[in-house]
Amino acid sequence: METRRVGDQHKRQEQYKYCFQALTPNAYQTLFSHSRFRRLHSSHNPTVKELGSGEWCLQKRDSFRNDSFSGNGNVPEIGCLSIIVLGASGDLAKKKTFPALFHLYCQGFLPPDEVHIFGYARTKISDDELRNRIRGYLVSERSASPSEDVSKFLQLIKYVSGSYDAAEGFQLLDKEIAKHEISKNSQEGSSRRLFYLALPPSVYPPVCRMIRNNCMNKSDLGGWTRIIVEKPFGKDLGSAEELSSQIGELFDEPQIYRIDHYLGKELVQNLLVLRFANRFFLPLWNRDNIDNIQVSILLLQMFENHEVLWGREDFGTEGRGGYFDEYGIIRDIIQNHLLQVLCLVAMEKPVSLKPEHIRDEKVKVLQSVLPIKDEEVVLGQYEGYRDDPTVPDHSNTPTFATVILHIHNERWEGVPFILKAGKALNSRKAEIRVQFKDVPGDIFKSKKQGRNEFVIRLQPSEAMYMKLTVKQPGLEMSTRQSELDLSYRQRYQGVTIPEAYERLILDTIRGDQQHFVRRDELKAAWEIFTPLLHRIDDGEMKPIPYQPGSRGPAEADELLAKAGYVQTHGYIWIPPTL
């Protein structure tokens, strides 16, 4: 790494100084003791000097560090972009990553004169063989001329074969990336490199080490290096912290994008707007008015068509049942997807829309969650699950779980948050259901018809609707439940809702970490569920058998009733037709 000295100190000070008002020498020593600041100080030799009147100034060198944190506001991003998909021959890459890149390309976010895409995997195949493998997953009605667009996009893809734990393959990859950068006349250090790890977490540490040692930018002139890592981020608190430490030794937190694709869904991204841009929600969104909140993901089959595994071809991964049995429904869905949605539902208003302010509020929610009680958990395993030859005969892995969480703060004290997920059920949906308290002094005797609810349908048939009691049309004063409905397919005709992976990859290119999981956020999430998971792993809690195609164990409905949820009988929301 080169360290350039700039002769014009006044110019340098204007461009790169941060002034700390009334920062005393003792305070500076405290700041210096912080490991991240000390590393920056020792590695890059910023100058700290007293300006007088108790003010201290930290001057930062113009060439910050070779791997760049994020888009530096002082230096425009002018270099070309290289997107490297590691695990390129696997299931996740061909079904999710490459199609997302293709849709971004079709919408003009990946201009061919700036972008090149590299696939890297163990499988020994040619460029054309990789292109043929993914071609069938790219055709989409969203492209004006699918065949032409697909062919042009595929020509942007170059394949490199190599091991994940040996330098030779990554050195070859670096050479290929450098060729692309030179062909685009990018100044050294101005190029941008995005590594998407479509790989099992077990190989994250060696792969990150290879990237760090062999494939980084040489200096920072507006360029950067970022990595996207997929869930699961460990299996419990200990393994997650170990993985975070191993990656954290190689990359700084602003370079690491831990992707949870539920944070890229349109309705999930609408939550902050709904809560903080609409006046009538502000006085209602608390324990005084809300009785309980459900966040649920229910699936018809053991594996839906949209679910994928990383690297099946590349790693010869065992059957899907075998993969799931290693993790279970809590690790697979509740600890990440549902808990992230809960944070957005329960968090306080952030100071601004800056990513760190939003993530700070999410961490506060997680840190306020009380320990989970065994009596507020129902586990299930559908009959026939163990018939899968890849699943152990005596598997204790739950395929269904309902867990009640309690947030110990002023807004949510006493409000149960019900997290529910399951497979092989009678419906397929993901939704947030906010149930309000009964109307005091019910003069219409309408309590039996059900409570007011605000429902956000995440998928399928994206919608928001509010269940409320209205007068039945006619001469009689009778009431019934109806809804105020915002169904996206009807309201936004002709508008294509982007896939979550498209949005999140674009966020990474832009350097926006708002919809990615921060390390302390990940730790707080695992602290909530690790004790419960260990009790399940040790056989202290057993799943209840349930019939495939049912609602799950009857005990789950009983638990919801104990938590205060009142089911509405006789009302079914039907998505409106065009």
Coordinates of C-alpha atoms in Angstrom, one line a residue:
M1 CA 0.0 0.0 0.0
E2 CA 1.3 3.4 -1.0
T3 CA 1.3 6.3 1.4
R4 CA 1.4 9.6 -0.5
R5 CA 2.7 12.8 1.1
V6 CA 1.0 15.9 0.1
G7 CA 3.0 19.1 0.2
D8 CA 0.2 21.5 0.4
Q9 CA -0.8 21.1 4.1
H10 CA -3.5 23.8 3.9
K11 CA -5.3 22.1 1.0
R12 CA -5.0 18.8 2.7
Q13 CA -6.4 20.2 5.9
E14 CA -9.4 21.7 4.1
Q15 CA -10.2 18.4 2.4
Y16 CA -9.6 15.8 5.1
K17 CA -9.8 17.2 8.6
Y18 CA -12.3 16.4 11.3
C19 CA -12.3 18.9 14.2
F20 CA -13.3 17.9 17.7
Q21 CA -14.5 20.8 19.7
A22 CA -13.0 21.0 23.2
L23 CA -11.2 17.7 22.8
T24 CA -8.6 17.7 25.6
P25 CA -5.4 15.7 25.4
N26 CA -6.8 13.2 27.9
A27 CA -9.9 12.8 25.7
Y28 CA -7.6 12.2 22.7
Q29 CA -5.8 9.5 24.6
T30 CA -9.1 7.9 25.4
L31 CA -10.0 8.0 21.7
F32 CA -6.5 6.7 20.8
S33 CA -7.1 3.7 23.0
H34 CA -10.0 2.6 20.8
S35 CA -8.6 -0.2 18.6
R36 CA -10.1 0.9 15.3
F37 CA -8.9 4.5 15.8
R38 CA -5.4 3.2 16.9
R39 CA -5.2 1.1 13.8
L40 CA -6.0 4.0 11.5
H41 CA -3.6 6.2 13.4
S42 CA -0.7 3.8 13.2
S43 CA -1.3 2.6 9.7
H44 CA -2.1 5.9 8.0
N45 CA -0.4 8.4 10.3
P46 CA -3.0 11.1 10.5
T47 CA -1.8 14.2 12.2
V48 CA -3.4 15.3 15.5
K49 CA -2.6 18.8 16.6
E50 CA -3.9 21.5 18.9
L51 CA -5.5 24.4 17.2
G52 CA -5.7 26.5 20.3
S53 CA -8.5 27.4 22.7
G54 CA -8.9 23.8 23.7
E55 CA -9.7 22.6 20.2
W56 CA -8.0 19.6 18.7
C57 CA -8.0 18.6 15.0
L58 CA -7.5 15.2 13.4
Q59 CA -6.1 15.4 9.9
K60 CA -6.6 12.3 7.7
R61 CA -4.4 11.5 4.8
D62 CA -5.8 11.9 1.3
S63 CA -5.1 8.2 0.4
F64 CA -7.1 6.6 3.2
R65 CA -6.7 2.8 3.0
N66 CA -6.4 0.5 0.1
D67 CA -9.6 -1.3 0.7
S68 CA -11.8 1.7 1.1
F69 CA -14.7 1.9 3.5
S70 CA -17.5 3.1 1.3
G71 CA -18.0 5.7 -1.3
N72 CA -15.9 8.5 0.0
G73 CA -17.8 11.7 -0.2
N74 CA -14.7 13.7 -1.0
V75 CA -13.6 11.5 -4.0
P76 CA -16.1 10.8 -6.8
E77 CA -16.5 7.1 -7.9
I78 CA -15.2 7.2 -11.5
G79 CA -13.7 3.7 -11.8
C80 CA -15.2 0.7 -13.4
L81 CA -17.2 -1.9 -11.4
S82 CA -16.3 -5.6 -11.1
I83 CA -18.9 -7.9 -9.6
I84 CA -17.4 -11.3 -8.5
V85 CA -19.9 -14.1 -7.7
L86 CA -18.1 -16.8 -5.7
G87 CA -19.9 -20.1 -5.9
A88 CA -21.0 -19.2 -9.4
S89 CA -21.9 -22.7 -10.4
G90 CA -24.2 -23.2 -7.4
D91 CA -27.9 -23.1 -6.8
L92 CA -28.1 -19.6 -5.2
A93 CA -26.0 -18.0 -7.8
K94 CA -27.9 -19.2 -10.9
K95 CA -31.4 -18.8 -9.3
K96 CA -31.0 -15.5 -7.4
T97 CA -27.7 -13.7 -7.9
F98 CA -27.3 -13.8 -11.6
P99 CA -31.0 -13.0 -12.3
A100 CA -30.8 -10.1 -9.9
L101 CA -27.8 -8.7 -11.8
F102 CA -29.5 -9.3 -15.1
H103 CA -32.6 -7.2 -14.0
L104 CA -30.3 -4.4 -12.8
Y105 CA -28.6 -4.5 -16.1
C106 CA -31.9 -4.3 -18.0
Q107 CA -32.9 -1.3 -15.9
G108 CA -29.7 0.5 -16.7
F109 CA -28.0 0.2 -13.3
L110 CA -25.1 -1.9 -14.6
P111 CA -24.0 -0.1 -17.8
P112 CA -21.9 -2.5 -20.0
D113 CA -19.2 0.1 -20.6
E114 CA -18.5 0.2 -16.8
V115 CA -19.4 -3.2 -15.4
H116 CA -17.9 -6.7 -15.8
I117 CA -19.1 -9.8 -13.9
F118 CA -16.9 -12.7 -12.9
G119 CA -17.9 -16.1 -11.7
Y120 CA -15.6 -18.1 -9.5
A121 CA -16.1 -21.7 -8.4
R122 CA -14.3 -25.0 -8.1
T123 CA -16.2 -26.5 -11.0
K124 CA -14.0 -26.7 -14.1
I125 CA -16.2 -25.2 -16.9
S126 CA -15.7 -22.7 -19.6
D127 CA -17.2 -19.2 -19.9
D128 CA -19.9 -20.5 -22.3
E129 CA -20.8 -23.4 -20.1
L130 CA -21.5 -21.1 -17.2
R131 CA -23.5 -18.8 -19.5
N132 CA -25.6 -21.7 -20.7
R133 CA -26.2 -22.9 -17.1
I134 CA -27.7 -19.6 -16.1
R135 CA -29.4 -18.6 -19.4
G136 CA -32.7 -20.3 -18.6
Y137 CA -33.0 -18.3 -15.3
L138 CA -32.6 -14.9 -16.9
V139 CA -35.5 -14.7 -19.4
S140 CA -38.1 -12.3 -17.9
E141 CA -41.1 -10.4 -19.1
R142 CA -39.4 -7.4 -17.4
S143 CA -36.9 -7.2 -20.3
A144 CA -38.2 -5.4 -23.4
S145 CA -36.4 -7.8 -25.7
P146 CA -35.4 -10.8 -23.6
S147 CA -33.3 -12.7 -26.1
E148 CA -31.2 -9.7 -27.1
D149 CA -30.8 -8.5 -23.6
V150 CA -29.8 -11.9 -22.3
S151 CA -27.2 -12.4 -25.0
K152 CA -25.6 -9.0 -24.2
F153 CA -25.7 -9.6 -20.5
L154 CA -24.1 -13.0 -20.8
Q155 CA -21.2 -11.5 -22.7
L156 CA -20.3 -9.5 -19.6
I157 CA -19.6 -12.7 -17.6
K158 CA -16.2 -14.3 -17.3
Y159 CA -15.6 -17.5 -15.5
V160 CA -12.5 -18.4 -13.4
S161 CA -12.0 -21.8 -11.8
G162 CA -10.1 -22.3 -8.6
S163 CA -10.0 -23.5 -5.0
Y164 CA -11.5 -21.5 -2.1
D165 CA -8.5 -22.0 0.1
A166 CA -5.5 -21.6 -2.2
A167 CA -3.9 -18.4 -3.4
E168 CA -3.4 -19.5 -7.0
G169 CA -7.0 -19.3 -8.1
F170 CA -7.5 -15.9 -6.5
Q171 CA -4.3 -14.6 -8.0
L172 CA -5.7 -15.7 -11.4
L173 CA -9.0 -14.0 -10.5
D174 CA -7.2 -10.8 -9.6
K175 CA -5.4 -10.8 -13.0
E176 CA -8.6 -11.2 -14.9
I177 CA -10.2 -8.4 -12.9
A178 CA -7.2 -6.2 -13.5
K179 CA -7.4 -6.8 -17.3
H180 CA -11.0 -5.6 -17.2
E181 CA -10.0 -2.5 -15.2
I182 CA -7.2 -1.7 -17.6
S183 CA -9.4 -2.2 -20.6
K184 CA -11.8 0.4 -19.1
N185 CA -8.9 2.9 -18.5
S186 CA -9.6 2.9 -14.8
Q187 CA -6.9 4.6 -12.8
E188 CA -5.3 2.2 -10.3
G189 CA -7.2 2.4 -7.0
S190 CA -10.3 4.0 -8.5
S191 CA -12.0 0.7 -9.5
R192 CA -14.8 -0.9 -7.5
R193 CA -14.8 -4.5 -6.5
L194 CA -17.9 -6.3 -5.1
F195 CA -17.6 -9.9 -4.0
Y196 CA -20.8 -11.8 -3.5
L197 CA -20.2 -14.9 -1.4
A198 CA -22.9 -17.4 -2.7
L199 CA -21.2 -20.0 -0.5
P200 CA -21.7 -21.9 2.7
P201 CA -20.6 -19.9 5.8
S202 CA -18.0 -22.6 6.6
V203 CA -15.8 -21.3 3.8
Y204 CA -16.3 -17.6 4.5
P205 CA -13.1 -17.2 6.6
P206 CA -10.7 -18.8 4.0
V207 CA -12.4 -17.1 1.1
C208 CA -12.3 -13.7 2.8
R209 CA -8.6 -14.3 3.6
M210 CA -7.9 -15.1 0.0
I211 CA -9.7 -11.9 -1.2
R212 CA -7.9 -9.8 1.4
N213 CA -4.5 -11.2 0.4
N214 CA -4.9 -11.4 -3.4
C215 CA -7.8 -9.3 -4.8
M216 CA -7.9 -5.9 -3.1
N217 CA -7.6 -2.5 -4.6
K218 CA -4.1 -1.1 -4.4
S219 CA -5.1 2.4 -3.1
D220 CA -8.1 4.5 -2.6
L221 CA -8.9 7.1 -5.2
G222 CA -12.7 6.7 -5.0
G223 CA -12.6 2.9 -5.4
W224 CA -13.6 0.3 -2.8
T225 CA -13.8 -3.4 -2.0
R226 CA -17.0 -4.8 -0.5
I227 CA -18.3 -8.3 0.3
I228 CA -21.8 -9.6 0.6
V229 CA -22.3 -12.7 2.8
E230 CA -25.4 -14.8 3.0
K231 CA -27.2 -16.2 6.1
P232 CA -27.0 -18.3 8.2
F233 CA -24.4 -16.2 10.1
G234 CA -23.5 -19.1 12.5
K235 CA -25.7 -21.5 14.4
D236 CA -25.7 -19.8 17.8
L237 CA -24.1 -16.9 19.6
G238 CA -20.7 -18.6 19.9
S239 CA -20.3 -19.6 16.3
A240 CA -21.7 -16.3 15.0
E241 CA -19.2 -14.3 17.1
E242 CA -16.4 -16.6 15.9
L243 CA -17.4 -16.1 12.3
S244 CA -17.7 -12.3 12.8
S245 CA -14.3 -12.1 14.4
Q246 CA -12.6 -14.0 11.6
I247 CA -14.2 -11.8 9.0
G248 CA -13.7 -8.7 11.1
E249 CA -10.0 -9.3 11.2
L250 CA -9.9 -9.0 7.5
F251 CA -12.5 -6.3 6.6
D252 CA -13.9 -3.3 8.4
E253 CA -17.6 -3.3 9.3
P254 CA -18.5 -0.8 6.5
Q255 CA -17.1 -3.2 3.9
I256 CA -19.3 -6.1 5.1
Y257 CA -22.8 -6.5 3.9
R258 CA -24.7 -9.3 5.7
I259 CA -27.7 -9.9 3.5
D260 CA -31.1 -10.8 4.7
H261 CA -33.3 -10.8 1.7
Y262 CA -36.5 -10.1 3.7
L263 CA -35.1 -6.6 4.3
G264 CA -35.2 -6.0 0.5
K265 CA -38.9 -6.8 0.1
E266 CA -41.1 -3.9 -0.9
L267 CA -43.5 -4.0 2.0
V268 CA -40.8 -4.4 4.5
Q269 CA -39.0 -1.4 3.1
N270 CA -42.3 0.5 3.4
L271 CA -42.5 0.0 7.2
L272 CA -40.6 3.1 8.2
V273 CA -42.6 5.2 5.8
L274 CA -45.8 3.9 7.2
R275 CA -44.9 4.4 10.8
F276 CA -43.1 7.7 10.7
A277 CA -44.7 9.6 7.7
N278 CA -48.4 9.1 8.7
R279 CA -49.7 11.1 11.6
F280 CA -52.6 8.9 12.5
F281 CA -50.3 6.0 13.3
L282 CA -48.1 7.9 15.8
P283 CA -50.6 8.0 18.7
L284 CA -51.9 4.5 18.1
W285 CA -48.6 2.6 17.8
N286 CA -48.1 1.7 21.5
R287 CA -49.2 -0.5 24.3
D288 CA -52.2 1.7 25.1
N289 CA -53.9 0.7 21.8
I290 CA -52.3 -2.4 20.5
D291 CA -53.1 -5.8 22.1
N292 CA -50.6 -8.0 20.2
I293 CA -48.5 -8.2 17.1
Q294 CA -47.9 -11.3 14.9
V295 CA -45.1 -11.7 12.3
S296 CA -45.4 -14.9 10.4
I297 CA -44.0 -16.8 7.5
L298 CA -46.1 -19.9 6.5
L299 CA -45.2 -22.2 3.7
L300 CA -47.1 -24.9 1.9
Q301 CA -44.2 -27.2 1.1
M302 CA -41.0 -28.3 2.8
F303 CA -39.1 -26.3 0.2
E304 CA -40.9 -23.6 -1.9
N305 CA -39.7 -22.9 -5.4
H306 CA -38.1 -19.6 -4.3
E307 CA -36.0 -21.3 -1.7
V308 CA -32.4 -22.1 -2.7
L309 CA -29.2 -23.5 -1.2
W310 CA -25.9 -22.0 -1.8
G311 CA -23.4 -24.0 -3.9
R312 CA -25.3 -27.3 -4.4
E313 CA -23.4 -28.2 -7.6
D314 CA -20.2 -26.8 -6.4
F315 CA -20.1 -28.5 -3.0
G316 CA -22.1 -31.6 -3.6
T317 CA -24.4 -30.5 -0.8
E318 CA -26.6 -33.2 0.8
G319 CA -30.4 -33.3 0.2
R320 CA -32.5 -30.3 1.1
G321 CA -34.0 -32.1 4.1
G322 CA -30.4 -32.8 5.4
Y323 CA -29.6 -29.1 5.0
F324 CA -32.7 -28.0 6.9
D325 CA -32.3 -30.6 9.6
E326 CA -29.0 -29.0 10.5
Y327 CA -30.6 -25.7 11.2
G328 CA -34.4 -26.0 11.8
I329 CA -37.2 -23.5 11.4
I330 CA -35.9 -21.1 14.2
R331 CA -32.5 -20.7 12.7
D332 CA -33.7 -20.7 9.2
I333 CA -36.5 -18.1 9.4
I334 CA -37.4 -16.8 12.9
Q335 CA -34.0 -15.7 14.2
N336 CA -33.3 -13.7 11.1
H337 CA -36.2 -12.8 8.8
L338 CA -39.0 -12.5 11.4
L339 CA -36.7 -10.8 14.0
Q340 CA -35.6 -8.2 11.5
V341 CA -39.2 -7.4 10.6
L342 CA -40.0 -7.2 14.3
C343 CA -37.3 -4.6 14.8
L344 CA -38.8 -2.3 12.1
V345 CA -42.3 -2.7 13.6
A346 CA -41.1 -1.9 17.2
M347 CA -38.2 0.5 16.8
E348 CA -38.3 4.2 17.8
K349 CA -38.1 6.9 15.2
P350 CA -34.4 7.3 14.2
V351 CA -32.6 10.6 14.3
S352 CA -32.4 10.5 10.5
L353 CA -32.5 8.0 7.6
K354 CA -28.8 7.5 7.8
P355 CA -28.1 3.7 7.9
E356 CA -26.3 3.9 11.3
H357 CA -29.1 5.8 12.9
I358 CA -31.7 3.2 11.8
R359 CA -29.6 0.3 12.8
D360 CA -28.9 1.9 16.2
E361 CA -32.6 1.9 16.9
K362 CA -33.0 -1.8 15.8
V363 CA -30.2 -2.8 18.2
K364 CA -32.0 -1.0 21.0
V365 CA -35.1 -3.1 20.3
L366 CA -33.2 -6.4 20.4
Q367 CA -31.4 -5.5 23.6
S368 CA -34.8 -4.8 25.2
V369 CA -36.2 -8.3 24.5
L370 CA -36.7 -10.4 27.6
P371 CA -35.5 -14.0 27.8
I372 CA -37.8 -16.5 26.1
K373 CA -39.9 -18.7 28.4
D374 CA -40.4 -22.4 27.5
E375 CA -44.1 -22.1 28.2
E376 CA -44.4 -19.4 25.5
V377 CA -42.9 -21.7 22.8
V378 CA -44.7 -24.3 20.7
L379 CA -42.6 -26.5 18.4
G380 CA -43.9 -28.8 15.7
Q381 CA -42.6 -31.4 13.2
Y382 CA -44.8 -32.5 10.4
E383 CA -45.5 -36.2 10.0
G384 CA -43.4 -37.7 7.2
Y385 CA -40.5 -35.3 7.7
R386 CA -38.2 -38.1 8.8
D387 CA -39.1 -40.1 5.7
D388 CA -36.6 -38.0 3.8
P389 CA -33.5 -40.2 3.4
T390 CA -31.3 -37.3 4.3
V391 CA -33.0 -36.7 7.6
P392 CA -32.0 -38.7 10.7
D393 CA -34.5 -41.2 11.9
H394 CA -34.7 -39.6 15.4
S395 CA -34.5 -36.0 14.3
N396 CA -35.6 -33.5 16.9
T397 CA -35.5 -30.6 14.4
P398 CA -38.7 -28.5 14.4
T399 CA -40.4 -27.6 11.1
F400 CA -42.8 -25.3 12.9
A401 CA -42.5 -22.9 15.8
T402 CA -44.5 -20.2 17.5
V403 CA -42.5 -18.1 19.9
I404 CA -43.7 -15.1 22.0
L405 CA -41.3 -12.3 22.7
H406 CA -41.7 -9.4 25.1
I407 CA -40.0 -6.1 24.7
H408 CA -39.2 -4.4 28.0
N409 CA -39.6 -0.7 27.3
E410 CA -42.1 2.1 27.7
R411 CA -43.8 1.7 24.3
W412 CA -44.3 -2.1 24.3
E413 CA -44.5 -3.2 27.9
G414 CA -47.1 -6.0 28.1
V415 CA -47.6 -6.4 24.3
P416 CA -46.8 -9.9 23.1
F417 CA -44.9 -10.2 19.8
I418 CA -45.8 -13.5 18.3
L419 CA -43.3 -14.9 15.8
K420 CA -44.7 -17.9 13.8
A421 CA -43.1 -19.9 11.0
G422 CA -43.7 -23.3 9.6
K423 CA -43.5 -25.6 6.6
A424 CA -46.0 -28.1 5.1
L425 CA -48.9 -26.0 6.2
N426 CA -52.3 -25.2 4.7
S427 CA -51.4 -21.7 3.4
R428 CA -48.5 -19.8 2.0
K429 CA -48.1 -16.3 3.2
A430 CA -45.8 -13.8 5.0
E431 CA -47.5 -11.1 6.9
I432 CA -47.5 -8.7 9.8
R433 CA -50.7 -8.6 11.8
V434 CA -51.2 -5.7 14.3
Q435 CA -54.3 -6.4 16.4
F436 CA -55.8 -3.5 18.4
K437 CA -57.5 -3.7 21.7
D438 CA -61.3 -4.0 22.1
V439 CA -63.4 -0.8 21.9
P440 CA -64.4 0.3 25.4
G441 CA -68.1 0.7 25.9
D442 CA -69.1 -1.3 22.9
I443 CA -72.6 0.1 22.2
F444 CA -73.0 -1.8 18.9
K445 CA -72.3 -5.2 20.5
S446 CA -69.8 -5.9 17.7
K447 CA -67.1 -7.4 19.8
K448 CA -67.9 -10.9 18.6
Q449 CA -67.2 -9.9 15.0
G450 CA -63.5 -9.3 15.7
R451 CA -61.1 -6.6 16.6
N452 CA -59.6 -3.9 14.4
E453 CA -56.4 -5.1 12.7
F454 CA -53.8 -3.6 10.5
V455 CA -52.4 -6.3 8.2
I456 CA -49.3 -5.9 6.0
R457 CA -49.2 -8.8 3.5
L458 CA -45.5 -9.2 2.5
Q459 CA -46.1 -12.0 0.0
P460 CA -47.8 -13.2 -2.1
S461 CA -50.2 -10.5 -3.3
E462 CA -48.5 -7.6 -1.6
A463 CA -51.0 -5.5 0.2
M464 CA -51.9 -3.4 3.3
Y465 CA -55.4 -3.5 4.6
M466 CA -57.1 -2.4 7.8
K467 CA -59.9 -4.5 9.2
L468 CA -62.7 -2.3 10.7
T469 CA -66.3 -2.6 11.7
V470 CA -68.8 -0.8 9.5
K471 CA -72.6 -0.6 9.1
Q472 CA -74.1 -3.3 6.9
P473 CA -75.8 -1.6 3.9
G474 CA -79.6 -1.6 4.3
L475 CA -82.4 -0.4 6.5
E476 CA -81.2 -2.3 9.6
M477 CA -78.6 -1.0 12.0
S478 CA -76.4 -4.0 11.8
T479 CA -72.6 -4.2 11.6
R480 CA -70.0 -6.3 9.9
Q481 CA -66.3 -6.4 9.3
S482 CA -64.8 -4.9 6.1
E483 CA -61.5 -3.4 5.1
L484 CA -59.7 -0.4 3.8
D485 CA -57.5 -2.0 1.2
L486 CA -54.3 -1.0 -0.6
S487 CA -53.5 -4.0 -2.9
Y488 CA -50.4 -3.3 -4.9
R489 CA -51.3 -5.2 -7.9
Q490 CA -54.5 -3.2 -8.3
R491 CA -53.2 0.2 -7.2
Y492 CA -49.9 0.2 -9.0
Q493 CA -50.8 -1.4 -12.3
G494 CA -47.9 -1.6 -14.7
V495 CA -45.4 -1.1 -11.9
T496 CA -42.9 -3.9 -11.4
I497 CA -42.0 -4.6 -7.8
P498 CA -38.2 -5.4 -7.8
E499 CA -36.9 -8.6 -6.3
A500 CA -35.3 -8.3 -2.9
Y501 CA -31.9 -9.3 -4.2
E502 CA -31.9 -6.7 -6.9
R503 CA -32.5 -3.9 -4.4
L504 CA -29.9 -5.2 -1.9
I505 CA -27.2 -5.6 -4.5
L506 CA -27.9 -2.1 -5.8
D507 CA -27.7 -0.8 -2.2
T508 CA -24.3 -2.5 -1.8
I509 CA -23.0 -0.8 -5.0
R510 CA -24.3 2.5 -3.6
G511 CA -22.7 1.9 -0.2
D512 CA -26.0 2.0 1.7
Q513 CA -26.0 -0.4 4.6
Q514 CA -29.5 0.5 5.9
H515 CA -30.9 -2.9 4.9
F516 CA -28.1 -5.0 6.1
V517 CA -27.3 -6.6 9.4
R518 CA -24.6 -4.9 11.6
R519 CA -22.4 -7.0 13.8
D520 CA -23.8 -5.9 17.1
E521 CA -27.3 -6.4 15.7
L522 CA -26.4 -9.9 14.8
K523 CA -25.0 -10.6 18.2
A524 CA -28.1 -9.2 20.0
A525 CA -30.3 -11.4 17.8
W526 CA -28.4 -14.6 18.7
E527 CA -28.4 -13.7 22.4
I528 CA -32.2 -13.9 22.3
F529 CA -32.5 -17.3 20.7
T530 CA -29.3 -19.2 21.6
P531 CA -30.5 -20.5 25.1
L532 CA -33.7 -21.8 23.5
L533 CA -31.8 -23.4 20.6
H534 CA -29.5 -25.2 22.9
R535 CA -32.4 -26.6 24.9
I536 CA -33.8 -27.9 21.6
D537 CA -30.5 -29.3 20.5
D538 CA -30.0 -31.1 23.8
G539 CA -33.5 -32.7 23.5
E540 CA -35.0 -30.8 26.4
M541 CA -37.8 -29.6 24.2
K542 CA -39.6 -31.9 21.7
P543 CA -41.6 -30.9 18.6
I544 CA -45.2 -31.9 18.5
P545 CA -46.3 -33.9 15.4
Y546 CA -48.8 -32.3 13.0
Q547 CA -50.4 -33.3 9.8
P548 CA -49.0 -31.8 6.5
G549 CA -51.5 -29.4 5.1
S550 CA -52.9 -28.3 8.5
R551 CA -52.5 -25.1 10.5
G552 CA -49.8 -26.8 12.6
P553 CA -50.1 -28.1 16.1
A554 CA -53.3 -27.2 17.9
E555 CA -51.2 -26.2 20.8
A556 CA -49.9 -23.2 18.8
D557 CA -53.5 -21.8 18.5
E558 CA -54.0 -22.3 22.2
L559 CA -50.8 -20.4 22.9
L560 CA -52.0 -17.5 20.7
A561 CA -55.2 -17.4 22.6
K562 CA -53.3 -17.3 25.9
A563 CA -51.3 -14.4 24.5
G564 CA -54.5 -12.5 23.9
Y565 CA -54.9 -12.9 20.1
V566 CA -58.6 -13.0 19.1
Q567 CA -59.2 -14.8 15.8
T568 CA -61.8 -13.4 13.5
H569 CA -64.4 -16.0 12.5
G570 CA -66.4 -15.5 9.3
Y571 CA -64.1 -12.9 7.7
I572 CA -61.7 -13.7 5.0
W573 CA -59.6 -11.1 3.2
I574 CA -59.8 -11.7 -0.6
P575 CA -57.3 -9.8 -2.8
P576 CA -59.2 -7.5 -5.2
T577 CA -59.2 -8.4 -8.8
L578 CA -58.1 -6.0 -11.6

